[in-house]
CSV table of C-alpha atoms in Angstrom, one decimal:
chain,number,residue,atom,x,y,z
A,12,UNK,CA,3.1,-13.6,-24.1
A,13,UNK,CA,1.8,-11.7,-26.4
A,14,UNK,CA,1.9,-7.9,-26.7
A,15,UNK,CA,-1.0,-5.9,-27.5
A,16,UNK,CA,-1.6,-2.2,-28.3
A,17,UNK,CA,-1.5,-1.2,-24.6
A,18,UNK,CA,-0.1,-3.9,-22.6
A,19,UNK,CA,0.3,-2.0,-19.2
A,20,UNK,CA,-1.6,0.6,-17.1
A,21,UNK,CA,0.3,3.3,-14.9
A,22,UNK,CA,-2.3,4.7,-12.3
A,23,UNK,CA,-1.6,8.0,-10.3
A,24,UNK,CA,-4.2,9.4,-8.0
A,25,UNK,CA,-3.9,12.9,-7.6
A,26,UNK,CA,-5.4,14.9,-5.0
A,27,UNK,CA,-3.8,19.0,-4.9
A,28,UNK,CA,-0.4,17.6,-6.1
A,29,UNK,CA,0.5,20.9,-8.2
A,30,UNK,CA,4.0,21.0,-6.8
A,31,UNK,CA,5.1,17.5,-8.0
A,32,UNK,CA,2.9,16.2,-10.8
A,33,UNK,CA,5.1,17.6,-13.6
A,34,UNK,CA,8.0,15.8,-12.3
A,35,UNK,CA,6.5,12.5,-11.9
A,36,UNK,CA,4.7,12.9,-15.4
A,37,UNK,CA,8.0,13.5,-17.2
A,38,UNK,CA,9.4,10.8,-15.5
A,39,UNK,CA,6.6,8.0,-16.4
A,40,UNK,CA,6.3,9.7,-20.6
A,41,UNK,CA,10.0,9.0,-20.9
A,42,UNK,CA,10.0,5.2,-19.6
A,43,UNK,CA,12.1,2.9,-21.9
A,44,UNK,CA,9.0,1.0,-22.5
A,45,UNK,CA,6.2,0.6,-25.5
A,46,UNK,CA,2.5,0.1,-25.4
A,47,UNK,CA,2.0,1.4,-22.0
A,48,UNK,CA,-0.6,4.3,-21.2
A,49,UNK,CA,-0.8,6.8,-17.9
A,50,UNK,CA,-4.0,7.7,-16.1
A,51,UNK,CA,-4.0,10.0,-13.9
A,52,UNK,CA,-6.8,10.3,-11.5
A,53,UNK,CA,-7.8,13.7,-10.6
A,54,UNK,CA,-10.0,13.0,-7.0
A,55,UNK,CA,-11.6,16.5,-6.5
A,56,UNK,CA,-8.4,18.5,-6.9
A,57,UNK,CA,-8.7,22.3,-5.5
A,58,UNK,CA,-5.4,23.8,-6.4
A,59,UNK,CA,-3.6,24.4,-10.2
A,60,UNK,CA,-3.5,20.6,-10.3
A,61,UNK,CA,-6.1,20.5,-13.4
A,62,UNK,CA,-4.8,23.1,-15.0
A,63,UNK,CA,-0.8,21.1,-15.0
A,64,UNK,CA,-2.0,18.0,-16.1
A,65,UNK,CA,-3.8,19.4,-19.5
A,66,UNK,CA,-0.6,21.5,-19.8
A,67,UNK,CA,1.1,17.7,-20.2
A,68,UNK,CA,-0.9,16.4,-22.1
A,69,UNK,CA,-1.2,19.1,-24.9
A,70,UNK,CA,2.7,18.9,-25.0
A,71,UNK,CA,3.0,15.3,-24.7
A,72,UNK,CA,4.0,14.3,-28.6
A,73,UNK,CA,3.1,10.1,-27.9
A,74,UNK,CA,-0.7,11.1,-26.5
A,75,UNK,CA,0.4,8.5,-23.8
A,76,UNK,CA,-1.9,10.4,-20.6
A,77,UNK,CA,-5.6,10.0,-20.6
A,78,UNK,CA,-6.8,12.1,-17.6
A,79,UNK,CA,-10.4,11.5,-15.6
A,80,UNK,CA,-11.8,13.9,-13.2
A,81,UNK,CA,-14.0,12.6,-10.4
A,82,UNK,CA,-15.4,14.4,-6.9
A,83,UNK,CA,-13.3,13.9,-3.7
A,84,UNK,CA,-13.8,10.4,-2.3
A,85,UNK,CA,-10.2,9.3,-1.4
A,86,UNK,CA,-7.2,7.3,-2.9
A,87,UNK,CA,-9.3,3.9,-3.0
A,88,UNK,CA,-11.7,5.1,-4.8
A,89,UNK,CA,-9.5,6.8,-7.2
A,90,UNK,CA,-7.5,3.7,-8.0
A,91,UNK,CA,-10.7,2.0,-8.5
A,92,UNK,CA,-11.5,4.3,-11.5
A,93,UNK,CA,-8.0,4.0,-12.4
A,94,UNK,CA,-8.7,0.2,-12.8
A,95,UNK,CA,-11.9,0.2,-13.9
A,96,UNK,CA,-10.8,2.9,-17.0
A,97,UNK,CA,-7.3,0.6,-17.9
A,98,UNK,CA,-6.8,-0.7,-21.5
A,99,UNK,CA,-3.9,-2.1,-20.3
A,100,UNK,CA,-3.1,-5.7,-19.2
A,101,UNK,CA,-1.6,-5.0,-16.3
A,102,UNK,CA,-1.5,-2.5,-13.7
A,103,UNK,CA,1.2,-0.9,-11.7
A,104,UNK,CA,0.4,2.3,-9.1
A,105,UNK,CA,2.5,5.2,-9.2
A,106,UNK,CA,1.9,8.1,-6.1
A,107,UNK,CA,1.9,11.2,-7.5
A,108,UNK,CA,4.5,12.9,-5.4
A,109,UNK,CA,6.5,9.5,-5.9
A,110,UNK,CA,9.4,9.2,-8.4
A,111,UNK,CA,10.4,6.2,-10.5
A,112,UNK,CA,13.4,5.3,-12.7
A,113,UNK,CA,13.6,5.9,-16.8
A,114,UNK,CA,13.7,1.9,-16.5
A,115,UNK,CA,10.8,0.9,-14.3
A,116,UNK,CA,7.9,-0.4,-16.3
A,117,UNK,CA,10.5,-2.5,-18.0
A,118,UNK,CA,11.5,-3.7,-14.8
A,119,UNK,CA,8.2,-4.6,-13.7
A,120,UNK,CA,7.2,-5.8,-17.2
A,121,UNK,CA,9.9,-8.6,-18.1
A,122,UNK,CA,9.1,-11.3,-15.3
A,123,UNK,CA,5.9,-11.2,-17.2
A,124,UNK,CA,7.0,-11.1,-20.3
A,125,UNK,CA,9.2,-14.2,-19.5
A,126,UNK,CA,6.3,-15.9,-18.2
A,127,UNK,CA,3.6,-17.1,-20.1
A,128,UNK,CA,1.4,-18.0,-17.9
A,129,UNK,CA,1.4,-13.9,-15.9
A,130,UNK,CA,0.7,-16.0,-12.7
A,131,UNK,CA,2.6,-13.6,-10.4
A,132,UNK,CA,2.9,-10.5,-9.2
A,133,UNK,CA,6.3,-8.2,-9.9
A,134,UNK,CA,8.1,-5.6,-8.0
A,135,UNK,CA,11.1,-3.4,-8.0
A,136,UNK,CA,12.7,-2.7,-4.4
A,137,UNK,CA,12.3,0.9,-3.3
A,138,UNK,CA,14.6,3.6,-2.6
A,139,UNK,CA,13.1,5.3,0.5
A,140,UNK,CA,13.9,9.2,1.1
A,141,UNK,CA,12.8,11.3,4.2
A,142,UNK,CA,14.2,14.6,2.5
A,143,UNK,CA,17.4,14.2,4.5
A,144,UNK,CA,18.5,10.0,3.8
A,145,UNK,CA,18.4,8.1,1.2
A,146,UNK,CA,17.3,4.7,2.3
A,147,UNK,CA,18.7,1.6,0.1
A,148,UNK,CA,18.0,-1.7,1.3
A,149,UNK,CA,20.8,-4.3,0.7
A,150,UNK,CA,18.6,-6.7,-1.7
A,151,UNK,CA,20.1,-6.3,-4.6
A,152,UNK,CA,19.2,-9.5,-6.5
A,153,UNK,CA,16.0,-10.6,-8.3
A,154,UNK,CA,14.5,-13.3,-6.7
A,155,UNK,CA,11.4,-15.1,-6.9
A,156,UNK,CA,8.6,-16.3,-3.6
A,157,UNK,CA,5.5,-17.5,-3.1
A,158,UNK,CA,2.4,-15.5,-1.7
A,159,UNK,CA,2.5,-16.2,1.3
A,160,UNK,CA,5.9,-15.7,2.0
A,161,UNK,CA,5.9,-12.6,0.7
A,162,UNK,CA,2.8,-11.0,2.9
A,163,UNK,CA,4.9,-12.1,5.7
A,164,UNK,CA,7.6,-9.7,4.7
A,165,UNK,CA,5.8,-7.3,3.9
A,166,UNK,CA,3.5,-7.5,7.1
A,167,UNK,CA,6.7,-7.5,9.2
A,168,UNK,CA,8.3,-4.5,7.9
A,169,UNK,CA,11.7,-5.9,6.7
A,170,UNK,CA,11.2,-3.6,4.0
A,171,UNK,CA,12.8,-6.1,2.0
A,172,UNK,CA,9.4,-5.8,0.4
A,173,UNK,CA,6.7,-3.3,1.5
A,174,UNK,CA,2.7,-3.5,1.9
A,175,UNK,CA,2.0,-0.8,-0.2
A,176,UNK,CA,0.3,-1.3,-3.6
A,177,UNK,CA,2.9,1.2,-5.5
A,178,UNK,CA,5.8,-0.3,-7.5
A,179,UNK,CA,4.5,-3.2,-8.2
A,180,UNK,CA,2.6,-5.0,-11.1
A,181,UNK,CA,-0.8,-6.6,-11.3
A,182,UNK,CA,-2.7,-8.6,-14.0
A,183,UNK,CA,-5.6,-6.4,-14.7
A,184,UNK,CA,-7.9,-9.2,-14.3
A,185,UNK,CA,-7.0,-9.5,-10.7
A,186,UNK,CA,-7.3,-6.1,-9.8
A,187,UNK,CA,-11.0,-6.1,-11.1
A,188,UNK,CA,-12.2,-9.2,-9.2
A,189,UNK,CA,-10.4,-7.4,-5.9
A,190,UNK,CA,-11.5,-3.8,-5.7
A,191,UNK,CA,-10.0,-1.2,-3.5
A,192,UNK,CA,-12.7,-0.5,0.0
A,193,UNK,CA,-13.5,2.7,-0.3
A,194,UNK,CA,-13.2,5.6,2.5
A,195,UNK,CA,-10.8,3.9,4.8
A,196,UNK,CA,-7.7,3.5,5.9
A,197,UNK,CA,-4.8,0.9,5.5
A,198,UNK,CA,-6.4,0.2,2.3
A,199,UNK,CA,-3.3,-1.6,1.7
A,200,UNK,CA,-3.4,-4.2,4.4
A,201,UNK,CA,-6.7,-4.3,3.5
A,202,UNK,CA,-6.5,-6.1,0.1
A,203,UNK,CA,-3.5,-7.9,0.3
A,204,UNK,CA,-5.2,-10.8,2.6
A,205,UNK,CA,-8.2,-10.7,-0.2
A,206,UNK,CA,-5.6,-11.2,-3.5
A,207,UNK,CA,-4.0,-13.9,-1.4
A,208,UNK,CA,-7.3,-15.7,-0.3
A,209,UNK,CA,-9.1,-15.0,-4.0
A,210,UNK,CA,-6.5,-15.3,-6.7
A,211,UNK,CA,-4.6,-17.9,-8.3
A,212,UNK,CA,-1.3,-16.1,-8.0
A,213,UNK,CA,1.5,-18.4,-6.5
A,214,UNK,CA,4.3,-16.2,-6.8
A,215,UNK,CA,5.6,-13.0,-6.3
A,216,UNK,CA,8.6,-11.7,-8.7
A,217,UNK,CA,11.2,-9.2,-7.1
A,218,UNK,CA,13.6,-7.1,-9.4
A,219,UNK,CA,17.1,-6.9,-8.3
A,220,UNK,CA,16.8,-3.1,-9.3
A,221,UNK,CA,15.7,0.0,-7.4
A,222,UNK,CA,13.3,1.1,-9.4
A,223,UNK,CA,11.0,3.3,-7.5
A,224,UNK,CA,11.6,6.3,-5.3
A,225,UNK,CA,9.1,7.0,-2.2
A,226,UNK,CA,9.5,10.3,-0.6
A,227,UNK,CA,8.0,10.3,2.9
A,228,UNK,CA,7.1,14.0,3.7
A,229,UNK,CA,4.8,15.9,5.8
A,230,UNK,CA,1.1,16.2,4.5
A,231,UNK,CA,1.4,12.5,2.8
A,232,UNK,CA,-1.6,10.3,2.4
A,233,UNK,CA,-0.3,8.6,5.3
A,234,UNK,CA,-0.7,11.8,7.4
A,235,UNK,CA,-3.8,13.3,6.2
A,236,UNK,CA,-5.5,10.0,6.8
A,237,UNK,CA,-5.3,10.5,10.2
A,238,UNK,CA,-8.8,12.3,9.9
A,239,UNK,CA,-10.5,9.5,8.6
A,240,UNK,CA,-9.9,7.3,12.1
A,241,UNK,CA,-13.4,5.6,13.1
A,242,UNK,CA,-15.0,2.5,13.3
A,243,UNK,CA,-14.5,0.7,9.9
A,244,UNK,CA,-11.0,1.2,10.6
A,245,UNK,CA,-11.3,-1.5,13.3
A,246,UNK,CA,-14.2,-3.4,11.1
A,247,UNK,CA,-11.1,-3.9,8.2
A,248,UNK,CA,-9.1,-4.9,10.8
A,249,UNK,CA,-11.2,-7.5,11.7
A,250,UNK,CA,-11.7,-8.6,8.2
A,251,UNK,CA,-8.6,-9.5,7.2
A,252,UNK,CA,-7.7,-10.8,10.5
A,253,UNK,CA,-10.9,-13.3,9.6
A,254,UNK,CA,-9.4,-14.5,6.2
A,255,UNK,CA,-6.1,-14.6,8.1
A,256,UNK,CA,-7.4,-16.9,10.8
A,257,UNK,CA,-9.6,-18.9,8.0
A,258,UNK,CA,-6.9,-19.4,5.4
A,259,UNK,CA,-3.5,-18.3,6.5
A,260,UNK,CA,-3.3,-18.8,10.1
A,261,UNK,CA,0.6,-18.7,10.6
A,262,UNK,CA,0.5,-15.0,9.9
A,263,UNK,CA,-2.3,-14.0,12.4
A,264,UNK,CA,0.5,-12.7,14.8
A,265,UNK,CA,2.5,-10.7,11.8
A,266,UNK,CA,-1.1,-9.3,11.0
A,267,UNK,CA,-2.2,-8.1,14.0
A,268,UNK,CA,1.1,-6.9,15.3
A,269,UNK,CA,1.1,-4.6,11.9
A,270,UNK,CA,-2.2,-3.3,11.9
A,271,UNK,CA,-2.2,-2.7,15.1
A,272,UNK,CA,1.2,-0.7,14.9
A,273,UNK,CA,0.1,1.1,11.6
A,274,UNK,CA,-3.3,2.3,14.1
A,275,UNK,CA,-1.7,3.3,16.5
A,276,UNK,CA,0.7,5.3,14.1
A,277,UNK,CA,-1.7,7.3,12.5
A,278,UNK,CA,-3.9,7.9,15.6
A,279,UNK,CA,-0.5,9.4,17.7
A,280,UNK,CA,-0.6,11.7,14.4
A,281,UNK,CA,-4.0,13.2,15.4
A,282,UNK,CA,-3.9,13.1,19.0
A,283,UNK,CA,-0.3,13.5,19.7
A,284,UNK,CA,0.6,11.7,23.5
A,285,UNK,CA,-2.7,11.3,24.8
A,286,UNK,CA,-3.1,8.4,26.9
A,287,UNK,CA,-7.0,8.3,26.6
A,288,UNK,CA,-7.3,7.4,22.7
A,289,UNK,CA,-5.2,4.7,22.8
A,290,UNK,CA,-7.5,2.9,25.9
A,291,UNK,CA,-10.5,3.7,23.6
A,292,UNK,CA,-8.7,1.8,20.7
A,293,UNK,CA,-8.2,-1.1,22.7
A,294,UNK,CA,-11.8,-1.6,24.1
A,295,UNK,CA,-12.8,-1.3,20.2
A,296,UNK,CA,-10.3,-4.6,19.2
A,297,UNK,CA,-10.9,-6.3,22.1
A,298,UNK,CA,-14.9,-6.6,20.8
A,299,UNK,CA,-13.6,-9.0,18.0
A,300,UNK,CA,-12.8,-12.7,18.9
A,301,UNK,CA,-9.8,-13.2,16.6
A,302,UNK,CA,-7.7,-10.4,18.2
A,303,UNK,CA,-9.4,-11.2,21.8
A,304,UNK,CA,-7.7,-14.8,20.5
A,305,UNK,CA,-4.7,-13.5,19.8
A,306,UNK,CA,-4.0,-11.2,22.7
A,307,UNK,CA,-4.8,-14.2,25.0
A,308,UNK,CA,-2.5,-16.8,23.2
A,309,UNK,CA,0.4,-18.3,25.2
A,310,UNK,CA,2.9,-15.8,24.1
A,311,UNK,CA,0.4,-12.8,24.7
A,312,UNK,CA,3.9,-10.8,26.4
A,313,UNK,CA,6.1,-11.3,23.3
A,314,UNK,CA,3.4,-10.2,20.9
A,315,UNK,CA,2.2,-7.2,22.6
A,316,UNK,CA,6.2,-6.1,22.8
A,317,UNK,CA,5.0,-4.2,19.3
A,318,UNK,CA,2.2,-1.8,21.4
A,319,UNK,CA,5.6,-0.6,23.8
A,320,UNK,CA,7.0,0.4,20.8
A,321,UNK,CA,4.5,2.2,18.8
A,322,UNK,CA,2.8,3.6,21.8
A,323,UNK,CA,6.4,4.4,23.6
A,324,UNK,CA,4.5,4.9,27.1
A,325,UNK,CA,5.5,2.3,29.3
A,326,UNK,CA,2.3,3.3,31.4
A,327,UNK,CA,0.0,2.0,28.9
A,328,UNK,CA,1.5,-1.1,27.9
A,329,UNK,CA,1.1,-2.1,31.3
A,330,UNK,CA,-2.5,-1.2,31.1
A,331,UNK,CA,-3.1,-3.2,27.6
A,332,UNK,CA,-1.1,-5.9,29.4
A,333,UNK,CA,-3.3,-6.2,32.8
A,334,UNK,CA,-6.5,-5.6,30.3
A,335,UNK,CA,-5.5,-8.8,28.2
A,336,UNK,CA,-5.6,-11.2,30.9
A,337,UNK,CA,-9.6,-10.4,31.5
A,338,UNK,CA,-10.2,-11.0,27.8
């Protein structure tokens, strides 16, 4: 394959990250990589965030960091600048209060570089940390699977591989034809049914390294989203339940057990244990035929075992469970 001038994208979103964005920028401007670039996305930042980032830049000696300033309008739509700004070939996502190894474009980079036709997707296994554990998975060697297989891993939470779009490595080119939806949540499980359905990807690389270091922490995206709960949350749902049911039907149950679970999640986060929010969630999936499908399927009790567990209120699982049988 050959290498040109920039060959891969880094793209960090930043929203008031002033307390980690000079760590993760000295760790992505001393990668043991060449031609790469890193763009960080500034989405409406209201603390010393600005100010950091030029203070990087002007001492950064390659002139690897190009940084774009946009208003407010959420992580979706600030990847979407990211990837409609890239020179780079590919793309790999990088959270801003996120670390990564000295060694992780390379990482990501070689399965490509070994490949000359780019038709797959790489990523590095994740070291997860709460600020107390350090969470290693015990996948330690490289291997190689298709799509498909891979979704349902990451759909079922095996954490063998994850849903989320960071540490991993796209071909520009699919990125551009497969936008981010802007102002919602689970904008992860939101695209991964459409790069299935749309692209011509067949395989999914994983490096036998742990490359890339989430830190889960109070005030993450995934806690702050909370506020953005309404309707289209439901209407994504739905859509990638549709392409799900339409193209990949053996994963409908993985799906829906993991959106549903991700939902309920967020919506305990911003309600706390109210009994009432979670009946109003239910009326709003039962509207739509493919989860009314599913939740009246033969094995309706096994499947809904996932709502005792994220809702932890016996009371209302027996509620969801009477409720099904009318749909």
């Amino acid at each position: 394959m050959e290498t040109s001038a920039c060959t891969v994208t880094v793209i960090v979103p930043v929203y008031n990250a002033e307390r980690y964005i000079r760590r993760i920028s000295e760790a992505l401007v001393n990668q043991d990589f060449f031609h790469y670039e890193i763009l960080f996305v500034n989405d409406g930042s209201t603390d010393g965030t600005l100010e950091i980032l030029s203070d990087v830049c002007r001492e950064n000696e390659k002139q690897l960091i190009t940084v774009i300033s946009i208003e407010n309008a959420g992580v979706s739509n600030a990847r979407n600048v990211g990837v409609q700004n890239a020179k780079g070939q590919f793309i790999t996502f990088v959270d801003s209060d996120d670390l990564v190894t000295p060694d992780y474009l390379t990482n990501l980079y070689d399965p490509f570089k070994n490949n000359v036709r780019g038709d797959l997707i790489s990523m590095v296994n994740t070291t997860y940390v709460d600020g107390i554990t350090i969470d290693v998975q015990e996948r330690k060697s490289a291997s190689c699977m298709d799509f498909e297989s891979a979704l349902r891993l990451m759909l079922e939470r095996t954490r063998v591989i994850d849903v989320d779009v960071w540490g991993k490595m796209f071909p520009k080119s699919l990125l551009k034809k497969n936008l981010f939806t802007p102002n919602i949540i689970f904008e992860d499980l939101d695209i991964w049914p459409r790069l299935l359905k749309s692209s011509q990807i067949k395989d999914i690389y994983i490096s036998g390294t742990y490359s890339y270091i989430h830190i889960e922490r109070e005030g993450s995206l995934m806690h702050s989203n909370a506020s953005m709960i309404d309707g289209t949350v439901i209407d994504v749902i739905n859509q990638g339940m549709n392409i799900v049911v339409e193209e990949f039907p053996t994963l409908l149950t993985a799906y829906t057990e993991r959106t549903i679970s991700a939902l309920s999640g967020v919506l305990e986060k911003k309600h706390g244990e109210n009994f009432y929010w979670r009946n109003e969630v239910f009326e709003h999936l039962c509207k739509y035929a493919t989860f009314s499908n599913f939740i009246n399927s033969n094995s309706v009790k096994t499947k809904l075992l996932i709502l005792l567990a994220s809702f932890k209120n016996l009371a209302f699982y027996n509620y969801i469970l009477a409720r099904a049988k009318g749909y």
